[in-house]
Amino acid sequence: MAMAWRAAPRAAARLLLGRRGIASCLDPSTGLTEDQKEFQKVALDFAAKEMAPYMAEWDEKEIFPVETMRKAAQLGFGGIYVKPDVGGSGLSRLDTSIIFEALSTGCASTTAYMSIHNMCVWMIDTFGNEEQRRRFCPSLCSMEKLASYCLTEPGSGSDAASLLTSAQRKGDTYILNGSKAFISGGGDTDVYVVMCRTGGPGPKGISCLVLEKGMPGLSFGKKEKKVGWNSQPTRAVIFEDCIVPVGNRLGAEGQGFSIAMQGLNGGRINIASCSLGAAHASVLLAQEHLTVRKQFGEPLANNQICNQALQMHGGYGYLKDYAVQQFVRDIRVHQILEGTNEVMRMIVARNLLQG
């Protein structure tokens, strides 16, 4: 499928929307430093050349584009906010948001997985000891190895602190039993950052273990069939008397829930940035469609019929030949994962009341 939006003239888009006084909304570089503009340009160029032309194929054939992600890692996108001494780029959270927003214009699903991978590497870099940082982070930053975040369970979604996966210590190992659900990359990735119960009920009984694919007792469920996010596999991760060295624990026993939540604090911003990138691409798709397609003898842009990108495409927006439908499918899950919309509103309200 030809990605017509990549050729959409931004100047024309600004002119079109400028008539309504919102020209700046299509210029994502507004307010950025020169360095940030450069990060953004590199990411936008990569998205346009290495992701957008293949986005539909990855979706249709459910391809996990590992080699493309490794190319992105060569640009520093495998450990964006990880310290440079273990292979990271050492950039800020704002820089990271700019990069993920830009990459998502090429494929929101693939970029969302990359954001999860980055979150896992950051957790190891931040909470791991020096041996753990140097053992895991370099190969993750290069995306030679890929990581998955394992918190959600079949019976604990938004109430993550009620998780049941247990890890009983025996000498220098933990014996892990339980399962995790809806794990992005599950079965295809190499490193699993797992939250498990080593103590009593509640968040203070949770610890964080780093597992590696191939450990005895680690297995995976069937690949899930999903509405969107088809360029990344999703499976259950299963632990049956899985033996994990104590040396693979991040932080102290009982610190796992805090580690998980601190990871999500950044992960939620990353996913929001992916949504913005998909929205930006969708606006450009709609702009191009409205200025080309005619109805009643004049361009659709001259008719007030429409206020959402897919709606603006009419029946074409429901066809898989048009990229806008894939952006809609891929970002729908962003309202659920890493905190549902309702949970996020609760967090914002709580912070406001405490302030």
mmCIF file of C-alpha atoms in Angstrom:
data_model
loop_
_atom_site.group_PDB
_atom_site.id
_atom_site.type_symbol
_atom_site.label_atom_id
_atom_site.label_comp_id
_atom_site.label_asym_id
_atom_site.label_seq_id
_atom_site.Cartn_x
_atom_site.Cartn_y
_atom_site.Cartn_z
ATOM 1 C CA MET A 1 0.000 0.000 0.000
ATOM 2 C CA ALA A 2 1.349 3.394 -0.925
ATOM 3 C CA MET A 3 1.679 5.591 2.147
ATOM 4 C CA ALA A 4 0.369 8.793 0.616
ATOM 5 C CA TRP A 5 0.534 10.674 3.889
ATOM 6 C CA ARG A 6 4.329 10.620 3.825
ATOM 7 C CA ALA A 7 4.260 12.855 0.776
ATOM 8 C CA ALA A 8 1.593 15.164 2.166
ATOM 9 C CA PRO A 9 2.853 18.748 1.941
ATOM 10 C CA ARG A 10 3.099 20.123 5.445
ATOM 11 C CA ALA A 11 3.021 23.680 4.134
ATOM 12 C CA ALA A 12 -0.364 23.008 2.566
ATOM 13 C CA ALA A 13 -1.571 21.427 5.802
ATOM 14 C CA ARG A 14 -0.514 24.472 7.796
ATOM 15 C CA LEU A 15 -2.293 26.725 5.301
ATOM 16 C CA LEU A 16 -5.449 24.644 5.491
ATOM 17 C CA LEU A 17 -5.613 24.623 9.283
ATOM 18 C CA GLY A 18 -4.250 28.144 9.562
ATOM 19 C CA ARG A 19 -7.599 29.428 8.353
ATOM 20 C CA ARG A 20 -9.004 28.125 11.634
ATOM 21 C CA GLY A 21 -6.207 29.633 13.711
ATOM 22 C CA ILE A 22 -4.494 26.369 14.692
ATOM 23 C CA ALA A 23 -1.604 26.226 12.234
ATOM 24 C CA SER A 24 0.925 25.313 14.927
ATOM 25 C CA CYS A 25 -0.731 21.961 15.695
ATOM 26 C CA LEU A 26 0.890 20.366 12.644
ATOM 27 C CA ASP A 27 4.403 21.548 13.426
ATOM 28 C CA PRO A 28 5.708 19.104 16.039
ATOM 29 C CA SER A 29 9.047 20.946 16.290
ATOM 30 C CA THR A 30 7.518 24.071 17.831
ATOM 31 C CA GLY A 31 9.220 24.948 21.110
ATOM 32 C CA LEU A 32 11.988 22.340 20.842
ATOM 33 C CA THR A 33 15.709 22.971 21.279
ATOM 34 C CA GLU A 34 18.029 22.490 18.323
ATOM 35 C CA ASP A 35 19.207 19.144 19.738
ATOM 36 C CA GLN A 36 15.627 17.987 20.187
ATOM 37 C CA LYS A 37 14.762 19.019 16.638
ATOM 38 C CA GLU A 38 17.660 16.886 15.445
ATOM 39 C CA PHE A 39 16.493 13.848 17.494
ATOM 40 C CA GLN A 40 13.024 14.371 16.083
ATOM 41 C CA LYS A 41 14.233 14.644 12.480
ATOM 42 C CA VAL A 42 16.276 11.446 12.752
ATOM 43 C CA ALA A 43 13.271 9.599 14.229
ATOM 44 C CA LEU A 44 10.827 11.012 11.645
ATOM 45 C CA ASP A 45 13.152 10.055 8.795
ATOM 46 C CA PHE A 46 13.561 6.548 10.205
ATOM 47 C CA ALA A 47 9.788 6.212 10.601
ATOM 48 C CA ALA A 48 9.174 7.348 7.030
ATOM 49 C CA LYS A 49 11.828 5.161 5.404
ATOM 50 C CA GLU A 50 12.063 2.066 7.598
ATOM 51 C CA MET A 51 8.617 1.713 9.183
ATOM 52 C CA ALA A 52 5.756 3.349 7.276
ATOM 53 C CA PRO A 53 6.260 1.417 4.010
ATOM 54 C CA TYR A 54 5.984 -1.886 5.919
ATOM 55 C CA MET A 55 3.413 -0.988 8.568
ATOM 56 C CA ALA A 56 0.463 -2.608 6.752
ATOM 57 C CA GLU A 57 2.402 -5.802 5.986
ATOM 58 C CA TRP A 58 3.588 -6.156 9.590
ATOM 59 C CA ASP A 59 -0.027 -5.793 10.692
ATOM 60 C CA GLU A 60 -1.559 -8.156 8.150
ATOM 61 C CA LYS A 61 1.067 -10.889 8.509
ATOM 62 C CA GLU A 62 1.643 -10.303 12.236
ATOM 63 C CA ILE A 63 5.379 -9.789 11.733
ATOM 64 C CA PHE A 64 7.543 -8.782 14.711
ATOM 65 C CA PRO A 65 10.081 -6.532 12.903
ATOM 66 C CA VAL A 66 13.140 -7.352 14.979
ATOM 67 C CA GLU A 67 15.722 -6.324 12.373
ATOM 68 C CA THR A 68 14.050 -2.955 11.880
ATOM 69 C CA MET A 69 14.100 -2.347 15.613
ATOM 70 C CA ARG A 70 17.783 -3.245 15.720
ATOM 71 C CA LYS A 71 18.374 -0.615 13.031
ATOM 72 C CA ALA A 72 16.564 1.859 15.291
ATOM 73 C CA ALA A 73 18.806 0.785 18.159
ATOM 74 C CA GLN A 74 21.837 1.717 16.068
ATOM 75 C CA LEU A 75 20.488 5.276 16.211
ATOM 76 C CA GLY A 76 20.323 5.056 20.010
ATOM 77 C CA PHE A 77 16.635 4.179 20.316
ATOM 78 C CA GLY A 78 17.079 0.890 22.212
ATOM 79 C CA GLY A 79 17.991 2.513 25.532
ATOM 80 C CA ILE A 80 17.027 6.139 25.083
ATOM 81 C CA TYR A 81 16.954 7.153 28.758
ATOM 82 C CA VAL A 82 19.507 4.578 29.951
ATOM 83 C CA LYS A 83 22.941 5.683 31.154
ATOM 84 C CA PRO A 84 25.699 5.755 28.491
ATOM 85 C CA ASP A 85 28.173 3.593 30.469
ATOM 86 C CA VAL A 86 26.054 0.509 29.665
ATOM 87 C CA GLY A 87 25.201 1.454 26.087
ATOM 88 C CA GLY A 88 22.295 3.840 26.606
ATOM 89 C CA SER A 89 21.783 7.249 25.018
ATOM 90 C CA GLY A 90 21.416 9.105 28.341
ATOM 91 C CA LEU A 91 18.651 11.385 27.054
ATOM 92 C CA SER A 92 15.904 13.047 29.081
ATOM 93 C CA ARG A 93 12.304 11.912 29.429
ATOM 94 C CA LEU A 94 11.222 14.821 27.214
ATOM 95 C CA ASP A 95 13.734 13.798 24.545
ATOM 96 C CA THR A 96 12.334 10.271 24.804
ATOM 97 C CA SER A 97 8.760 11.479 24.316
ATOM 98 C CA ILE A 98 9.779 13.445 21.234
ATOM 99 C CA ILE A 99 11.456 10.372 19.735
ATOM 100 C CA PHE A 100 8.560 7.983 20.418
ATOM 101 C CA GLU A 101 6.039 10.466 19.052
ATOM 102 C CA ALA A 102 8.075 10.736 15.843
ATOM 103 C CA LEU A 103 8.617 6.974 15.468
ATOM 104 C CA SER A 104 4.889 6.326 15.916
ATOM 105 C CA THR A 105 4.116 8.215 12.728
ATOM 106 C CA GLY A 106 5.650 5.203 10.973
ATOM 107 C CA CYS A 107 4.101 2.401 13.041
ATOM 108 C CA ALA A 108 2.404 2.952 16.389
ATOM 109 C CA SER A 109 2.344 -0.747 17.289
ATOM 110 C CA THR A 110 6.074 -1.307 16.781
ATOM 111 C CA THR A 111 6.954 1.925 18.567
ATOM 112 C CA ALA A 112 4.749 0.973 21.514
ATOM 113 C CA TYR A 113 6.699 -2.261 21.916
ATOM 114 C CA MET A 114 9.968 -0.305 21.731
ATOM 115 C CA SER A 115 8.670 1.933 24.521
ATOM 116 C CA ILE A 116 8.014 -1.129 26.702
ATOM 117 C CA HIS A 117 11.487 -2.475 25.926
ATOM 118 C CA ASN A 118 13.034 0.889 26.870
ATOM 119 C CA MET A 119 11.093 0.876 30.133
ATOM 120 C CA CYS A 120 12.464 -2.561 31.036
ATOM 121 C CA VAL A 121 16.052 -1.563 30.285
ATOM 122 C CA TRP A 122 15.641 1.601 32.362
ATOM 123 C CA MET A 123 14.369 -0.466 35.300
ATOM 124 C CA ILE A 124 17.443 -2.712 35.186
ATOM 125 C CA ASP A 125 19.757 0.282 34.748
ATOM 126 C CA THR A 126 18.151 2.198 37.626
ATOM 127 C CA PHE A 127 17.493 -0.516 40.206
ATOM 128 C CA GLY A 128 20.048 -3.161 39.279
ATOM 129 C CA ASN A 129 23.484 -3.450 40.860
ATOM 130 C CA GLU A 130 26.605 -2.895 38.769
ATOM 131 C CA GLU A 131 26.930 -6.582 37.859
ATOM 132 C CA GLN A 132 23.299 -6.712 36.682
ATOM 133 C CA ARG A 133 23.563 -3.466 34.734
ATOM 134 C CA ARG A 134 26.635 -4.654 32.861
ATOM 135 C CA ARG A 135 25.260 -8.148 32.315
ATOM 136 C CA PHE A 136 21.886 -7.135 30.862
ATOM 137 C CA CYS A 137 21.876 -3.543 29.594
ATOM 138 C CA PRO A 138 24.413 -3.480 26.713
ATOM 139 C CA SER A 139 22.723 -6.258 24.711
ATOM 140 C CA LEU A 140 19.294 -4.741 25.453
ATOM 141 C CA CYS A 141 20.334 -1.224 24.407
ATOM 142 C CA SER A 142 21.557 -2.632 21.075
ATOM 143 C CA MET A 143 18.325 -4.678 20.881
ATOM 144 C CA GLU A 144 20.443 -7.758 20.244
ATOM 145 C CA LYS A 145 18.183 -8.999 23.033
ATOM 146 C CA LEU A 146 14.608 -7.836 23.622
ATOM 147 C CA ALA A 147 12.740 -7.360 26.905
ATOM 148 C CA SER A 148 9.195 -7.806 28.200
ATOM 149 C CA TYR A 149 7.462 -6.298 31.244
ATOM 150 C CA CYS A 150 5.525 -8.853 33.306
ATOM 151 C CA LEU A 151 3.095 -7.394 35.828
ATOM 152 C CA THR A 152 -0.488 -8.114 34.730
ATOM 153 C CA GLU A 153 -2.077 -11.448 35.675
ATOM 154 C CA PRO A 154 -5.348 -13.080 34.592
ATOM 155 C CA GLY A 155 -6.933 -12.047 37.898
ATOM 156 C CA SER A 156 -5.167 -8.734 38.534
ATOM 157 C CA GLY A 157 -5.259 -5.920 36.002
ATOM 158 C CA SER A 158 -5.730 -2.452 37.439
ATOM 159 C CA ASP A 159 -5.343 -3.926 40.956
ATOM 160 C CA ALA A 160 -1.749 -4.978 40.272
ATOM 161 C CA ALA A 161 -0.835 -5.157 43.964
ATOM 162 C CA SER A 162 -3.059 -8.239 44.318
ATOM 163 C CA LEU A 163 -0.865 -10.357 42.040
ATOM 164 C CA LEU A 164 -0.500 -14.023 42.949
ATOM 165 C CA THR A 165 2.631 -15.232 41.119
ATOM 166 C CA SER A 166 4.821 -16.516 43.956
ATOM 167 C CA ALA A 167 8.572 -16.861 44.420
ATOM 168 C CA GLN A 168 9.758 -18.996 47.311
ATOM 169 C CA ARG A 169 13.397 -18.665 48.251
ATOM 170 C CA LYS A 170 15.463 -21.826 48.528
ATOM 171 C CA GLY A 171 19.108 -21.094 49.205
ATOM 172 C CA ASP A 172 20.531 -19.044 46.353
ATOM 173 C CA THR A 173 17.453 -19.452 44.126
ATOM 174 C CA TYR A 174 13.783 -18.570 43.939
ATOM 175 C CA ILE A 175 11.187 -21.124 42.830
ATOM 176 C CA LEU A 176 8.671 -19.186 40.760
ATOM 177 C CA ASN A 177 5.067 -20.333 40.128
ATOM 178 C CA GLY A 178 2.160 -18.554 38.464
ATOM 179 C CA SER A 179 1.436 -16.783 35.198
ATOM 180 C CA LYS A 180 1.306 -13.368 33.572
ATOM 181 C CA ALA A 181 -1.232 -12.288 30.946
ATOM 182 C CA PHE A 182 -1.141 -10.013 27.876
ATOM 183 C CA ILE A 183 2.661 -9.779 27.795
ATOM 184 C CA SER A 184 3.964 -7.770 24.834
ATOM 185 C CA GLY A 185 6.713 -9.692 23.073
ATOM 186 C CA GLY A 186 6.037 -12.769 25.192
ATOM 187 C CA GLY A 187 7.698 -15.865 23.727
ATOM 188 C CA ASP A 188 9.727 -13.898 21.180
ATOM 189 C CA THR A 189 11.739 -11.810 23.622
ATOM 190 C CA ASP A 190 14.806 -12.777 25.644
ATOM 191 C CA VAL A 191 14.510 -11.004 29.018
ATOM 192 C CA TYR A 192 11.453 -10.857 31.308
ATOM 193 C CA VAL A 193 11.168 -8.325 34.141
ATOM 194 C CA VAL A 194 8.745 -10.130 36.461
ATOM 195 C CA MET A 195 6.833 -8.901 39.518
ATOM 196 C CA CYS A 196 6.192 -11.730 41.981
ATOM 197 C CA ARG A 197 5.168 -12.268 45.589
ATOM 198 C CA THR A 198 8.025 -13.131 47.948
ATOM 199 C CA GLY A 199 6.252 -11.940 51.109
ATOM 200 C CA GLY A 200 2.790 -11.299 52.510
ATOM 201 C CA PRO A 201 -0.249 -9.757 50.808
ATOM 202 C CA GLY A 202 -0.255 -6.252 49.391
ATOM 203 C CA PRO A 203 2.400 -4.196 47.591
ATOM 204 C CA LYS A 204 5.108 -4.653 50.268
ATOM 205 C CA GLY A 205 5.218 -8.395 49.611
ATOM 206 C CA ILE A 206 6.215 -7.990 45.955
ATOM 207 C CA SER A 207 9.727 -8.337 44.521
ATOM 208 C CA CYS A 208 11.176 -7.959 41.030
ATOM 209 C CA LEU A 209 13.096 -10.740 39.250
ATOM 210 C CA VAL A 210 14.797 -10.692 35.855
ATOM 211 C CA LEU A 211 14.304 -13.949 33.944
ATOM 212 C CA GLU A 212 16.010 -15.096 30.776
ATOM 213 C CA LYS A 213 14.401 -17.175 28.060
ATOM 214 C CA GLY A 214 15.428 -20.800 28.380
ATOM 215 C CA MET A 215 15.333 -20.957 32.172
ATOM 216 C CA PRO A 216 13.846 -24.276 33.368
ATOM 217 C CA GLY A 217 10.142 -23.923 34.112
ATOM 218 C CA LEU A 218 9.559 -20.847 31.916
ATOM 219 C CA SER A 219 7.029 -21.336 29.101
ATOM 220 C CA PHE A 220 4.522 -19.374 27.050
ATOM 221 C CA GLY A 221 0.864 -19.541 26.061
ATOM 222 C CA LYS A 222 -0.578 -19.311 22.558
ATOM 223 C CA LYS A 223 -0.118 -16.179 20.521
ATOM 224 C CA GLU A 224 -3.170 -13.996 21.061
ATOM 225 C CA LYS A 225 -5.285 -12.747 18.133
ATOM 226 C CA LYS A 226 -5.734 -9.007 18.615
ATOM 227 C CA VAL A 227 -7.666 -6.114 17.065
ATOM 228 C CA GLY A 228 -4.472 -4.076 16.761
ATOM 229 C CA TRP A 229 -0.840 -4.119 17.910
ATOM 230 C CA ASN A 230 -0.306 -6.975 15.447
ATOM 231 C CA SER A 231 3.369 -6.181 14.791
ATOM 232 C CA GLN A 232 4.157 -7.330 18.319
ATOM 233 C CA PRO A 233 3.236 -10.795 19.652
ATOM 234 C CA THR A 234 1.239 -11.093 22.866
ATOM 235 C CA ARG A 235 1.265 -14.267 24.970
ATOM 236 C CA ALA A 236 0.819 -15.475 28.520
ATOM 237 C CA VAL A 237 4.095 -16.098 30.363
ATOM 238 C CA ILE A 238 3.941 -19.189 32.569
ATOM 239 C CA PHE A 239 6.145 -20.213 35.522
ATOM 240 C CA GLU A 240 6.103 -23.822 36.710
ATOM 241 C CA ASP A 241 8.715 -24.389 39.412
ATOM 242 C CA CYS A 242 10.877 -21.976 37.468
ATOM 243 C CA ILE A 243 14.343 -21.678 39.017
ATOM 244 C CA VAL A 244 15.696 -18.107 39.197
ATOM 245 C CA PRO A 245 18.996 -17.142 40.840
ATOM 246 C CA VAL A 246 18.742 -14.697 43.741
ATOM 247 C CA GLY A 247 21.352 -12.694 41.832
ATOM 248 C CA ASN A 248 18.621 -11.875 39.282
ATOM 249 C CA ARG A 249 16.543 -9.920 41.801
ATOM 250 C CA LEU A 250 16.379 -6.162 41.216
ATOM 251 C CA GLY A 251 16.619 -4.216 44.455
ATOM 252 C CA ALA A 252 15.633 -5.646 47.827
ATOM 253 C CA GLU A 253 12.833 -8.066 48.621
ATOM 254 C CA GLY A 254 9.589 -6.125 48.911
ATOM 255 C CA GLN A 255 10.764 -3.332 46.608
ATOM 256 C CA GLY A 256 9.224 -4.836 43.465
ATOM 257 C CA PHE A 257 5.929 -2.973 43.428
ATOM 258 C CA SER A 258 7.696 0.376 43.799
ATOM 259 C CA ILE A 259 10.048 -0.573 40.942
ATOM 260 C CA ALA A 260 7.091 -1.607 38.788
ATOM 261 C CA MET A 261 5.208 1.632 39.404
ATOM 262 C CA GLN A 262 8.250 3.822 38.794
ATOM 263 C CA GLY A 263 8.744 2.020 35.500
ATOM 264 C CA LEU A 264 5.106 2.645 34.587
ATOM 265 C CA ASN A 265 5.349 6.322 35.473
ATOM 266 C CA GLY A 266 7.671 6.736 32.494
ATOM 267 C CA GLY A 267 5.993 4.048 30.418
ATOM 268 C CA ARG A 268 2.669 5.851 30.568
ATOM 269 C CA ILE A 269 4.261 9.005 29.167
ATOM 270 C CA ASN A 270 5.903 6.939 26.424
ATOM 271 C CA ILE A 271 2.593 5.347 25.417
ATOM 272 C CA ALA A 272 0.884 8.763 25.425
ATOM 273 C CA SER A 273 3.641 9.968 23.090
ATOM 274 C CA CYS A 274 2.951 7.019 20.784
ATOM 275 C CA SER A 275 -0.697 8.073 20.703
ATOM 276 C CA LEU A 276 0.280 11.627 19.758
ATOM 277 C CA GLY A 277 2.441 10.358 16.910
ATOM 278 C CA ALA A 278 -0.403 8.219 15.578
ATOM 279 C CA ALA A 279 -2.761 11.196 15.859
ATOM 280 C CA HIS A 280 -0.333 13.425 13.980
ATOM 281 C CA ALA A 281 -0.009 10.881 11.162
ATOM 282 C CA SER A 282 -3.798 10.517 11.051
ATOM 283 C CA VAL A 283 -4.281 14.279 10.720
ATOM 284 C CA LEU A 284 -1.877 14.318 7.765
ATOM 285 C CA LEU A 285 -3.720 11.373 6.202
ATOM 286 C CA ALA A 286 -7.027 13.175 6.590
ATOM 287 C CA GLN A 287 -5.602 16.440 5.256
ATOM 288 C CA GLU A 288 -4.304 14.710 2.153
ATOM 289 C CA HIS A 289 -7.580 12.875 1.615
ATOM 290 C CA LEU A 290 -9.744 15.970 2.083
ATOM 291 C CA THR A 291 -7.778 18.060 -0.378
ATOM 292 C CA VAL A 292 -7.733 15.348 -3.063
ATOM 293 C CA ARG A 293 -11.142 13.661 -2.823
ATOM 294 C CA LYS A 294 -14.032 15.631 -4.297
ATOM 295 C CA GLN A 295 -17.703 15.599 -3.381
ATOM 296 C CA PHE A 296 -20.405 17.759 -4.942
ATOM 297 C CA GLY A 297 -17.834 19.092 -7.399
ATOM 298 C CA GLU A 298 -15.344 20.501 -4.897
ATOM 299 C CA PRO A 299 -12.751 19.201 -2.406
ATOM 300 C CA LEU A 300 -14.130 17.688 0.802
ATOM 301 C CA ALA A 301 -12.064 20.227 2.714
ATOM 302 C CA ASN A 302 -14.591 22.852 1.672
ATOM 303 C CA ASN A 303 -17.463 20.909 3.251
ATOM 304 C CA GLN A 304 -18.177 20.818 7.022
ATOM 305 C CA ILE A 305 -18.947 17.163 7.285
ATOM 306 C CA CYS A 306 -16.298 15.763 9.449
ATOM 307 C CA ASN A 307 -14.314 16.075 12.686
ATOM 308 C CA GLN A 308 -12.336 12.854 13.044
ATOM 309 C CA ALA A 309 -9.646 11.500 10.750
ATOM 310 C CA LEU A 310 -11.285 8.160 9.969
ATOM 311 C CA GLN A 311 -14.713 9.772 9.683
ATOM 312 C CA MET A 312 -13.250 12.231 7.202
ATOM 313 C CA HIS A 313 -12.272 9.343 4.952
ATOM 314 C CA GLY A 314 -15.888 8.170 4.752
ATOM 315 C CA GLY A 315 -16.200 4.562 3.628
ATOM 316 C CA TYR A 316 -12.554 4.541 2.576
ATOM 317 C CA GLY A 317 -11.520 4.896 6.204
ATOM 318 C CA TYR A 318 -12.909 1.413 6.842
ATOM 319 C CA LEU A 319 -10.781 -0.181 4.126
ATOM 320 C CA LYS A 320 -7.431 -1.750 4.972
ATOM 321 C CA ASP A 321 -5.908 -0.063 1.923
ATOM 322 C CA TYR A 322 -6.017 3.175 3.929
ATOM 323 C CA ALA A 323 -3.553 3.561 6.799
ATOM 324 C CA VAL A 324 -5.851 5.583 9.046
ATOM 325 C CA GLN A 325 -7.812 2.482 10.103
ATOM 326 C CA GLN A 326 -4.612 0.821 11.355
ATOM 327 C CA PHE A 327 -3.676 3.824 13.479
ATOM 328 C CA VAL A 328 -7.180 3.691 15.003
ATOM 329 C CA ARG A 329 -6.845 -0.028 15.779
ATOM 330 C CA ASP A 330 -3.304 0.217 17.110
ATOM 331 C CA ILE A 331 -3.915 3.047 19.560
ATOM 332 C CA ARG A 332 -7.244 1.802 20.930
ATOM 333 C CA VAL A 333 -5.392 -0.406 23.431
ATOM 334 C CA HIS A 334 -3.555 2.662 24.759
ATOM 335 C CA GLN A 335 -6.724 3.431 26.723
ATOM 336 C CA ILE A 336 -6.309 0.144 28.606
ATOM 337 C CA LEU A 337 -2.675 -0.788 29.140
ATOM 338 C CA GLU A 338 -0.327 0.776 31.707
ATOM 339 C CA GLY A 339 -3.378 2.096 33.533
ATOM 340 C CA THR A 340 -6.880 2.384 32.083
ATOM 341 C CA ASN A 341 -8.299 5.836 31.345
ATOM 342 C CA GLU A 342 -10.270 5.568 34.578
ATOM 343 C CA VAL A 343 -7.152 4.723 36.615
ATOM 344 C CA MET A 344 -5.203 7.558 35.011
ATOM 345 C CA ARG A 345 -7.958 10.041 35.902
ATOM 346 C CA MET A 346 -7.861 8.748 39.476
ATOM 347 C CA ILE A 347 -4.084 9.273 39.631
ATOM 348 C CA VAL A 348 -4.372 12.807 38.267
ATOM 349 C CA ALA A 349 -7.168 13.632 40.711
ATOM 350 C CA ARG A 350 -5.222 12.241 43.658
ATOM 351 C CA ASN A 351 -2.168 14.302 42.744
ATOM 352 C CA LEU A 352 -4.276 17.443 42.408
ATOM 353 C CA LEU A 353 -5.898 16.890 45.801
ATOM 354 C CA GLN A 354 -2.511 16.299 47.435
ATOM 355 C CA GLY A 355 -1.094 19.428 45.848
#
